[in-house]
Coordinates of C-alpha atoms in Angstrom, one line a residue:
X1 CA 65.6 13.6 10.5
X2 CA 68.4 12.1 12.7
X3 CA 69.6 8.5 13.2
X4 CA 68.6 8.4 16.9
X5 CA 65.1 7.3 15.8
X6 CA 66.4 4.5 13.7
X7 CA 67.9 2.7 16.8
X8 CA 64.6 2.6 18.6
X9 CA 62.9 -0.8 19.0
X10 CA 60.2 -1.7 16.5
X11 CA 56.6 -0.8 17.1
X12 CA 54.6 -3.5 19.0
X13 CA 51.8 -3.9 16.5
X14 CA 49.9 -6.3 18.8
X15 CA 48.8 -3.2 20.8
X16 CA 47.0 -1.7 17.8
X17 CA 44.2 -2.6 15.4
X18 CA 46.2 -3.2 12.1
X19 CA 43.4 -4.9 10.2
X20 CA 43.9 -3.7 6.6
X21 CA 40.4 -4.6 5.4
X22 CA 38.7 -7.5 3.8
X23 CA 40.2 -8.2 0.4
X24 CA 39.2 -11.7 -0.5
X25 CA 41.1 -13.1 -3.5
X26 CA 39.2 -14.6 -6.4
X27 CA 39.7 -18.2 -7.4
X28 CA 42.3 -19.2 -10.0
X29 CA 39.5 -20.1 -12.4
X30 CA 37.8 -16.7 -12.0
X31 CA 41.1 -14.9 -12.5
X32 CA 41.9 -16.9 -15.6
X33 CA 38.5 -16.3 -17.2
X34 CA 38.7 -12.6 -16.4
X35 CA 42.1 -12.3 -18.1
X36 CA 40.9 -14.4 -21.0
X37 CA 37.9 -12.1 -21.4
X38 CA 40.2 -9.0 -21.5
X39 CA 42.5 -10.5 -24.1
X40 CA 39.4 -11.5 -26.2
X41 CA 38.1 -7.9 -26.0
X42 CA 41.5 -6.6 -27.0
X43 CA 41.8 -9.0 -29.9
X44 CA 38.4 -7.9 -31.2
X45 CA 39.5 -4.3 -30.7
X46 CA 42.6 -4.8 -32.9
X47 CA 40.5 -6.6 -35.5
X48 CA 37.9 -3.8 -35.5
X49 CA 40.7 -1.1 -35.9
X50 CA 42.2 -3.1 -38.8
X51 CA 38.9 -3.5 -40.7
X52 CA 37.1 -0.2 -39.8
X53 CA 38.3 3.4 -39.6
X54 CA 37.5 4.7 -36.1
X55 CA 35.1 7.7 -35.9
X56 CA 37.6 9.9 -34.1
X57 CA 40.2 12.5 -34.9
X58 CA 43.7 11.3 -35.7
X59 CA 47.1 12.9 -35.0
X60 CA 48.8 14.4 -38.0
X61 CA 52.1 16.2 -38.7
X62 CA 53.5 15.2 -35.3
X63 CA 57.0 14.4 -36.5
X64 CA 59.5 15.7 -33.9
X65 CA 56.8 16.1 -31.3
X66 CA 55.7 13.9 -28.4
X67 CA 52.3 12.1 -29.1
X68 CA 49.3 13.8 -27.6
X69 CA 47.8 10.5 -26.4
X70 CA 49.2 7.4 -24.9
X71 CA 48.7 4.6 -27.4
X72 CA 47.4 2.0 -25.0
X73 CA 45.0 4.5 -23.3
X74 CA 43.8 5.5 -26.7
X75 CA 43.1 1.9 -27.8
X76 CA 41.5 1.1 -24.4
X77 CA 39.2 4.1 -24.6
X78 CA 38.0 3.3 -28.1
X79 CA 37.7 -0.5 -28.1
X80 CA 37.2 -1.5 -24.4
X81 CA 35.8 1.5 -22.6
X82 CA 33.5 2.4 -25.4
X83 CA 31.7 -1.0 -25.1
X84 CA 30.5 -0.1 -21.6
X85 CA 30.4 3.7 -22.1
X86 CA 26.7 3.8 -21.6
X87 CA 27.2 2.8 -18.0
X88 CA 29.3 6.0 -17.2
X89 CA 28.6 9.7 -17.2
X90 CA 24.8 9.1 -17.0
X91 CA 23.0 12.5 -16.7
X92 CA 20.6 13.1 -13.9
X93 CA 17.9 15.8 -13.6
X94 CA 17.2 15.9 -9.8
X95 CA 19.0 16.4 -6.5
X96 CA 21.1 13.4 -5.6
X97 CA 19.1 12.4 -2.5
X98 CA 18.0 9.0 -1.5
X99 CA 16.3 8.9 -4.9
X100 CA 17.3 10.6 -8.1
X101 CA 15.9 10.9 -11.7
X102 CA 18.0 9.5 -14.6
X103 CA 17.6 10.9 -18.1
X104 CA 17.6 7.9 -20.4
X105 CA 19.8 7.7 -23.4
X106 CA 20.2 5.5 -26.5
X107 CA 22.9 5.0 -29.0
X108 CA 22.6 4.2 -32.7
X109 CA 26.3 3.8 -33.4
X110 CA 27.6 1.3 -30.7
X111 CA 28.3 3.9 -28.0
X112 CA 30.3 6.4 -30.2
X113 CA 27.5 8.9 -29.5
X114 CA 24.3 9.2 -27.5
X115 CA 20.9 10.9 -27.8
X116 CA 18.2 11.5 -25.2
X117 CA 15.1 9.4 -25.5
X118 CA 12.9 12.0 -23.8
X119 CA 12.0 9.7 -20.9
X120 CA 13.2 9.8 -17.3
X121 CA 13.5 7.1 -14.7
X122 CA 13.3 7.5 -10.9
X123 CA 15.8 5.3 -9.1
X124 CA 17.0 4.6 -5.6
X125 CA 20.4 6.3 -5.5
X126 CA 23.2 4.0 -4.5
X127 CA 25.9 6.0 -6.3
X128 CA 26.2 9.4 -4.8
X129 CA 28.4 10.4 -1.9
X130 CA 25.4 11.8 0.0
X131 CA 26.4 9.9 3.2
X132 CA 24.3 11.9 5.7
X133 CA 21.5 12.9 3.4
X134 CA 22.2 16.6 3.4
X135 CA 22.0 16.9 -0.4
X136 CA 18.3 17.5 -0.4
X137 CA 16.3 19.9 -2.6
X138 CA 14.5 21.3 0.4
X139 CA 15.0 21.7 4.1
X140 CA 17.1 23.8 6.5
X141 CA 20.3 23.4 4.5
X142 CA 18.7 24.3 1.1
X143 CA 16.9 27.3 2.7
X144 CA 20.1 28.6 4.2
X145 CA 21.9 28.3 0.9
X146 CA 19.1 30.1 -0.9
X147 CA 19.3 32.9 1.7
X148 CA 23.1 33.3 1.2
X149 CA 22.6 33.5 -2.6
X150 CA 20.2 36.3 -2.2
X151 CA 22.5 38.3 0.1
X152 CA 26.0 37.5 -1.4
X153 CA 25.2 36.3 -4.9
X154 CA 26.2 33.0 -6.5
X155 CA 29.9 33.6 -6.8
X156 CA 32.6 36.1 -5.7
X157 CA 34.6 36.0 -9.0
X158 CA 37.9 36.3 -7.3
X159 CA 40.5 34.2 -5.4
X160 CA 40.5 34.3 -1.6
X161 CA 43.7 36.2 -1.5
X162 CA 42.3 39.1 -3.5
X163 CA 38.6 40.1 -3.4
X164 CA 37.1 36.6 -2.9
X165 CA 36.7 36.5 0.9
X166 CA 33.4 37.3 2.6
X167 CA 32.2 36.9 6.2
X168 CA 30.9 33.4 5.5
X169 CA 34.4 32.2 4.7
X170 CA 35.8 33.3 8.0
X171 CA 32.8 31.8 9.8
X172 CA 33.2 28.5 7.9
X173 CA 36.9 28.3 8.7
X174 CA 36.3 28.9 12.4
X175 CA 33.4 26.4 12.5
X176 CA 35.4 23.8 10.7
X177 CA 38.3 24.1 13.1
X178 CA 36.0 23.8 16.1
X179 CA 34.2 20.9 14.5
X180 CA 37.5 19.0 14.0
X181 CA 39.0 20.0 17.3
X182 CA 42.0 21.8 16.0
X183 CA 43.4 25.4 16.1
X184 CA 42.6 26.6 12.6
X185 CA 41.4 25.7 9.1
X186 CA 41.6 27.0 5.6
X187 CA 38.8 26.3 3.0
X188 CA 39.1 25.9 -0.7
X189 CA 36.6 25.9 -3.6
X190 CA 37.4 22.4 -5.0
X191 CA 38.1 19.2 -3.2
X192 CA 40.6 17.8 -5.8
X193 CA 42.5 21.1 -5.7
X194 CA 42.8 21.0 -1.9
X195 CA 45.3 18.2 -2.3
X196 CA 46.8 19.0 -5.7
X197 CA 47.4 22.7 -4.9
X198 CA 47.8 22.4 -1.1
X199 CA 50.6 19.8 -1.0
X200 CA 53.0 21.9 -3.1
X201 CA 52.7 24.7 -0.5
X202 CA 53.6 22.3 2.3
X203 CA 56.2 20.0 0.8
X204 CA 59.1 20.4 -1.6
X205 CA 62.5 19.0 -2.7
X206 CA 64.2 17.2 0.2
X207 CA 60.9 15.8 1.5
X208 CA 60.1 12.1 1.4
X209 CA 56.5 11.1 1.2
X210 CA 55.5 7.6 2.2
X211 CA 52.3 7.1 0.3
X212 CA 49.7 4.3 0.4
X213 CA 49.5 2.5 -2.9
X214 CA 45.7 3.2 -3.1
X215 CA 45.9 7.0 -2.5
X216 CA 43.6 9.2 -4.5
X217 CA 44.8 10.8 -7.8
X218 CA 44.6 14.2 -6.2
X219 CA 47.2 13.2 -3.6
X220 CA 49.5 11.7 -6.3
X221 CA 49.3 14.8 -8.4
X222 CA 49.9 17.0 -5.4
X223 CA 53.0 15.1 -4.5
X224 CA 54.3 15.3 -8.1
X225 CA 53.7 19.1 -8.2
X226 CA 55.5 19.4 -4.8
X227 CA 58.6 17.7 -6.3
X228 CA 58.8 15.5 -3.2
X229 CA 60.4 12.1 -3.4
X230 CA 57.7 9.4 -3.1
X231 CA 58.0 5.8 -1.8
X232 CA 54.9 3.7 -1.9
X233 CA 53.9 1.1 0.7
X234 CA 51.3 -1.7 0.4
X235 CA 47.8 -0.7 1.1
X236 CA 47.2 -0.4 4.9
X237 CA 50.3 -2.5 5.6
X238 CA 51.8 -0.9 8.6
X239 CA 54.7 -3.3 8.8
X240 CA 55.8 -2.5 5.3
X241 CA 55.3 1.2 6.2
X242 CA 57.6 0.8 9.2
X243 CA 60.2 -0.9 7.1
X244 CA 60.3 2.0 4.6
X245 CA 60.2 4.6 7.3
X246 CA 63.1 3.1 9.3
X247 CA 65.2 2.8 6.1
X248 CA 64.4 6.4 5.2
X249 CA 65.4 7.7 8.7
X250 CA 68.6 5.8 8.6
X251 CA 69.6 7.6 5.4
X252 CA 69.8 10.9 7.3
X253 CA 69.2 13.0 4.2
X254 CA 65.5 14.0 4.4
X255 CA 64.3 17.4 5.7
X256 CA 60.9 15.9 6.4
X257 CA 59.3 12.4 6.1
X258 CA 55.6 12.5 5.7
X259 CA 53.1 9.6 5.8
X260 CA 50.3 10.3 3.4
X261 CA 47.1 8.3 3.9
X262 CA 43.3 8.5 3.5
X263 CA 40.7 8.0 6.1
X264 CA 38.3 5.9 3.9
X265 CA 39.6 4.6 0.6
X266 CA 36.9 5.3 -2.0
X267 CA 37.6 2.4 -4.3
X268 CA 38.4 -0.2 -1.7
X269 CA 36.0 0.7 1.1
X270 CA 38.8 0.3 3.6
X271 CA 39.7 2.4 6.7
X272 CA 43.2 3.5 7.6
X273 CA 44.5 1.8 10.9
X274 CA 45.1 5.3 12.2
X275 CA 46.2 4.4 15.8
X276 CA 49.1 2.4 14.4
X277 CA 50.1 5.1 11.9
X278 CA 50.2 7.7 14.8
X279 CA 52.2 5.2 16.9
X280 CA 54.8 4.9 14.1
X281 CA 54.9 8.6 13.6
X282 CA 55.7 9.2 17.3
X283 CA 58.2 6.4 17.4
X284 CA 60.2 7.7 14.5
X285 CA 59.5 11.4 14.6
X286 CA 57.6 11.5 11.3
X287 CA 54.7 13.7 10.0
X288 CA 51.2 12.6 9.0
X289 CA 49.0 14.0 6.2
X290 CA 45.5 12.5 6.5
X291 CA 42.9 12.9 3.7
X292 CA 39.4 12.5 5.2
X293 CA 37.4 13.2 2.1
X294 CA 35.2 10.1 2.6
X295 CA 35.3 9.8 6.4
X296 CA 34.7 13.3 7.9
X297 CA 31.1 13.6 8.9
X298 CA 30.4 10.0 8.1
X299 CA 32.3 8.3 10.9
X300 CA 32.8 8.6 14.6
X301 CA 30.4 9.2 17.5
X302 CA 30.7 13.0 16.9
X303 CA 30.9 12.7 13.1
X304 CA 34.5 14.1 13.1
X305 CA 35.8 11.3 10.9
X306 CA 38.4 8.6 11.2
X307 CA 40.2 10.4 14.1
X308 CA 36.9 10.1 16.0
X309 CA 36.3 6.6 14.8
X310 CA 39.8 5.4 15.8
X311 CA 40.0 7.3 19.1
X312 CA 42.9 9.5 18.0
X313 CA 43.6 13.0 19.2
X314 CA 43.2 15.3 16.1
X315 CA 46.3 17.2 17.3
X316 CA 48.4 14.1 16.7
X317 CA 47.7 14.4 13.0
X318 CA 49.9 17.1 11.5
X319 CA 47.7 17.9 8.5
X320 CA 44.0 17.2 8.4
X321 CA 42.5 17.4 4.9
X322 CA 38.9 16.8 3.9
X323 CA 36.2 17.7 1.5
X324 CA 32.7 19.1 1.8
X325 CA 31.5 17.2 -1.3
X326 CA 30.4 14.0 0.5
X327 CA 28.9 14.2 4.0
X328 CA 28.0 17.8 3.8
X329 CA 26.3 17.7 0.4
X330 CA 28.2 20.7 -0.9
X331 CA 31.6 21.4 -2.7
X332 CA 35.1 22.4 -1.8
X333 CA 37.6 21.2 0.8
X334 CA 39.7 22.2 3.8
X335 CA 43.1 21.8 5.4
X336 CA 43.2 22.0 9.1
X337 CA 45.7 21.8 11.9
X338 CA 47.8 24.2 13.9
X339 CA 47.5 27.9 13.5
X340 CA 51.2 28.0 12.4
X341 CA 50.4 25.5 9.6
X342 CA 47.4 27.5 8.3
X343 CA 49.3 30.8 8.4
X344 CA 52.1 29.2 6.3
X345 CA 49.5 27.7 3.8
X346 CA 47.8 31.1 3.3
X347 CA 51.2 32.6 2.3
X348 CA 52.6 29.6 0.3
X349 CA 49.6 27.6 -0.9
X350 CA 48.6 28.1 -4.6
X351 CA 44.8 27.6 -4.0
X352 CA 44.4 30.6 -1.6
X353 CA 46.2 32.9 -4.0
X354 CA 45.0 31.7 -7.4
X355 CA 41.9 29.4 -7.2
X356 CA 38.4 30.7 -7.2
X357 CA 36.9 31.2 -3.8
X358 CA 34.2 28.8 -2.6
X359 CA 30.7 30.3 -3.4
X360 CA 28.6 31.9 -0.6
X361 CA 25.6 29.5 -1.1
X362 CA 28.0 26.5 -0.8
X363 CA 29.5 28.0 2.3
X364 CA 26.1 28.3 3.9
X365 CA 25.2 24.8 2.9
X366 CA 28.3 23.5 4.7
X367 CA 27.7 25.7 7.8
X368 CA 24.1 24.5 8.1
X369 CA 25.1 20.9 7.8
X370 CA 27.9 21.3 10.5
X371 CA 25.4 23.0 12.8
X372 CA 23.0 20.2 12.3
X373 CA 25.7 17.7 13.3
X374 CA 25.9 19.4 16.7
X375 CA 22.3 18.5 17.4
X376 CA 20.8 15.1 18.5
X377 CA 19.0 14.9 15.2
X378 CA 22.2 15.4 13.2
X379 CA 24.1 12.7 15.2
X380 CA 21.1 10.4 14.6
X381 CA 22.0 10.6 10.9
X382 CA 25.5 9.3 11.7
X383 CA 24.1 6.4 13.6
X384 CA 21.6 5.7 10.8
X385 CA 24.4 5.6 8.3
X386 CA 26.3 3.2 10.4
X387 CA 23.3 0.9 10.8
X388 CA 22.5 1.0 7.1
X389 CA 26.1 0.2 6.3
X390 CA 26.2 -2.8 8.6
X391 CA 22.9 -4.1 7.4
X392 CA 23.8 -3.7 3.7
X393 CA 27.2 -5.3 4.0
X394 CA 25.9 -8.2 6.1
X395 CA 23.2 -9.0 3.5
X396 CA 25.7 -8.9 0.7
X397 CA 28.0 -11.2 2.6
X398 CA 25.1 -13.6 3.0
X399 CA 24.5 -13.6 -0.7
X400 CA 28.0 -15.0 -1.3
X401 CA 29.4 -12.0 -3.3
X402 CA 32.9 -10.6 -2.8
X403 CA 33.0 -7.3 -1.0
X404 CA 36.0 -5.2 -0.1
X405 CA 36.8 -3.0 2.9
X406 CA 35.8 -2.6 6.5
X407 CA 32.4 -3.2 8.1
X408 CA 32.0 0.5 9.1
X409 CA 32.8 1.9 5.7
X410 CA 29.8 3.4 3.8
X411 CA 31.6 2.7 0.5
X412 CA 30.8 -0.9 -0.4
X413 CA 32.6 -2.3 -3.5
X414 CA 31.2 -5.6 -4.9
X415 CA 33.6 -7.4 -7.2
X416 CA 32.3 -8.5 -10.6
X417 CA 35.8 -8.7 -12.2
X418 CA 34.9 -8.3 -15.9
X419 CA 33.7 -5.3 -17.9
X420 CA 30.8 -7.4 -19.3
X421 CA 29.6 -8.3 -15.8
X422 CA 29.8 -4.6 -14.8
X423 CA 27.8 -3.5 -17.8
X424 CA 25.2 -6.2 -17.2
X425 CA 24.8 -5.4 -13.5
X426 CA 24.4 -1.7 -14.1
X427 CA 21.9 -2.3 -16.9
X428 CA 19.8 -4.8 -14.9
X429 CA 19.8 -2.8 -11.7
X430 CA 18.8 0.3 -13.6
X431 CA 15.9 -1.6 -15.1
X432 CA 14.9 -2.5 -11.5
X433 CA 15.0 1.1 -10.3
X434 CA 18.5 1.3 -8.8
X435 CA 21.1 3.9 -9.8
X436 CA 24.6 2.3 -9.3
X437 CA 28.1 3.1 -10.3
X438 CA 30.4 0.6 -12.1
X439 CA 34.2 1.1 -11.6
X440 CA 37.0 -0.2 -13.8
X441 CA 40.3 0.6 -15.3
X442 CA 42.1 3.0 -14.8
X443 CA 40.5 3.6 -11.4
X444 CA 41.0 0.0 -10.6
X445 CA 43.3 -2.8 -11.9
X446 CA 42.1 -4.2 -15.2
X447 CA 41.0 -7.5 -13.6
X448 CA 39.2 -6.0 -10.6
X449 CA 36.2 -4.3 -12.0
X450 CA 33.5 -3.7 -9.4
X451 CA 30.2 -2.1 -8.6
X452 CA 30.6 0.5 -5.9
X453 CA 27.6 1.1 -3.7
X454 CA 27.5 4.2 -1.5
X455 CA 25.1 4.1 1.5
X456 CA 23.3 7.1 2.9
X457 CA 21.5 8.0 6.1
X458 CA 18.6 9.1 3.9
X459 CA 18.0 5.5 2.8
X460 CA 15.1 3.8 4.6
X461 CA 15.2 0.2 5.5
X462 CA 12.4 -0.5 3.0
X463 CA 14.5 1.1 0.2
X464 CA 17.6 -1.0 1.2
X465 CA 15.5 -4.1 1.3
X466 CA 14.2 -3.4 -2.2
X467 CA 17.8 -2.8 -3.4
X468 CA 19.2 -6.0 -1.9
X469 CA 16.4 -8.1 -3.3
X470 CA 17.1 -6.6 -6.8
X471 CA 20.9 -7.2 -6.3
X472 CA 20.3 -10.8 -5.3
X473 CA 18.2 -11.4 -8.4
X474 CA 21.0 -10.0 -10.6
X475 CA 23.6 -12.0 -8.7
X476 CA 21.7 -15.2 -9.3
X477 CA 21.1 -14.3 -13.0
X478 CA 24.7 -13.5 -13.7
X479 CA 26.4 -16.0 -11.4
X480 CA 28.3 -13.5 -9.2
X481 CA 28.6 -15.6 -6.0
X482 CA 32.4 -15.6 -6.1
X483 CA 33.0 -15.6 -2.4
X484 CA 34.5 -18.7 -0.8
X485 CA 34.4 -17.6 2.8
X486 CA 30.8 -18.2 3.5

């Protein structure tokens, strides 16, 4: 990285779409009441711990050793998270399609433990990443997966680098590369491990990573394992990114400077302004690592993700990473790019040598979904997802609730701010036949608890209408019309 780039003029951001996403701030009163509620819960938690012995194991004989648990996280888990624990880890007993079946639970000891009631509840599914509706119990994808299981078995019981590669893996890698419009691809059995084990094979000491503050935990872990230096820029703030990049280039001490971003941010529902990122990359001679876990398949005229959506040549992105767990209704992930990149990753990446190979039925599920996306019927699913997303977001905005992100993002966070509101919304929507996901600390800041809706092409307009009517009833009941922009 030379100093010649640092003397270049700044990027003319007026030429690019730099909209970071809609992130309406709550009123001062709402913020104050949210903080007050958190402090009240914490005070009650301290009082509870003082008066009653918690029903958990305690650390003993740890003198001279580091504690096994962070004290605040331990307190948070027992006395704040436990109060809303019934809203998380809810078991299902069906495929996560447009509808799913929840197994109902009850607690007799204030959420320390649960037991099944023996009853089940069918709900419209607004919580799964089934963006294109391929996670179906029957149909071409399911039939193809079943056929692969009969021929190859359920698992290969070995890493790819040893005895874990079959013909389906080669076909999947070739198909993925063609689908994305790049030279080559390498597939992995787990989406999280694609980042956490892939990045250490690509980066190392002497590398600087410019990382978005809202990047996924798998990216953060991968950068730590790679022992790369990390500097964080404000979410989708390209001007702040440019400032950090120019300062880094002027230092003249980095072997590589890599911008690490996501296509769609799963907690914010925002989309990376990729055209601007690529412009900065070319201006300063940087590299770009793009995580498309939530955008590949779900966005763009050809379902190729945020590169397709933003009109960017995939070859301009140095490393394309994505997962098969969302739009393709399967499991695993990929890294794609130049043939030289993939050859290097096969030799130096930990996942190819040590991680379990992706199972043959899962390979076939992904292949069937990719083949479907090359047909008019498959692309119709992408358009349906976009229409459902626009309709759902517009109706929520009309209700007066605060939503985050971009209009085209199928991830739709609705801010409720407090843990009590989150629990109340999840409980009431479940009673009305909606399966939703509440999200709070540590996945979000303590005071920005939210309900995260995930749209699907499998949702009919009638189902969405039922969902929105139920949401409006709950919004009215709980007083969640926090927006001041309408």
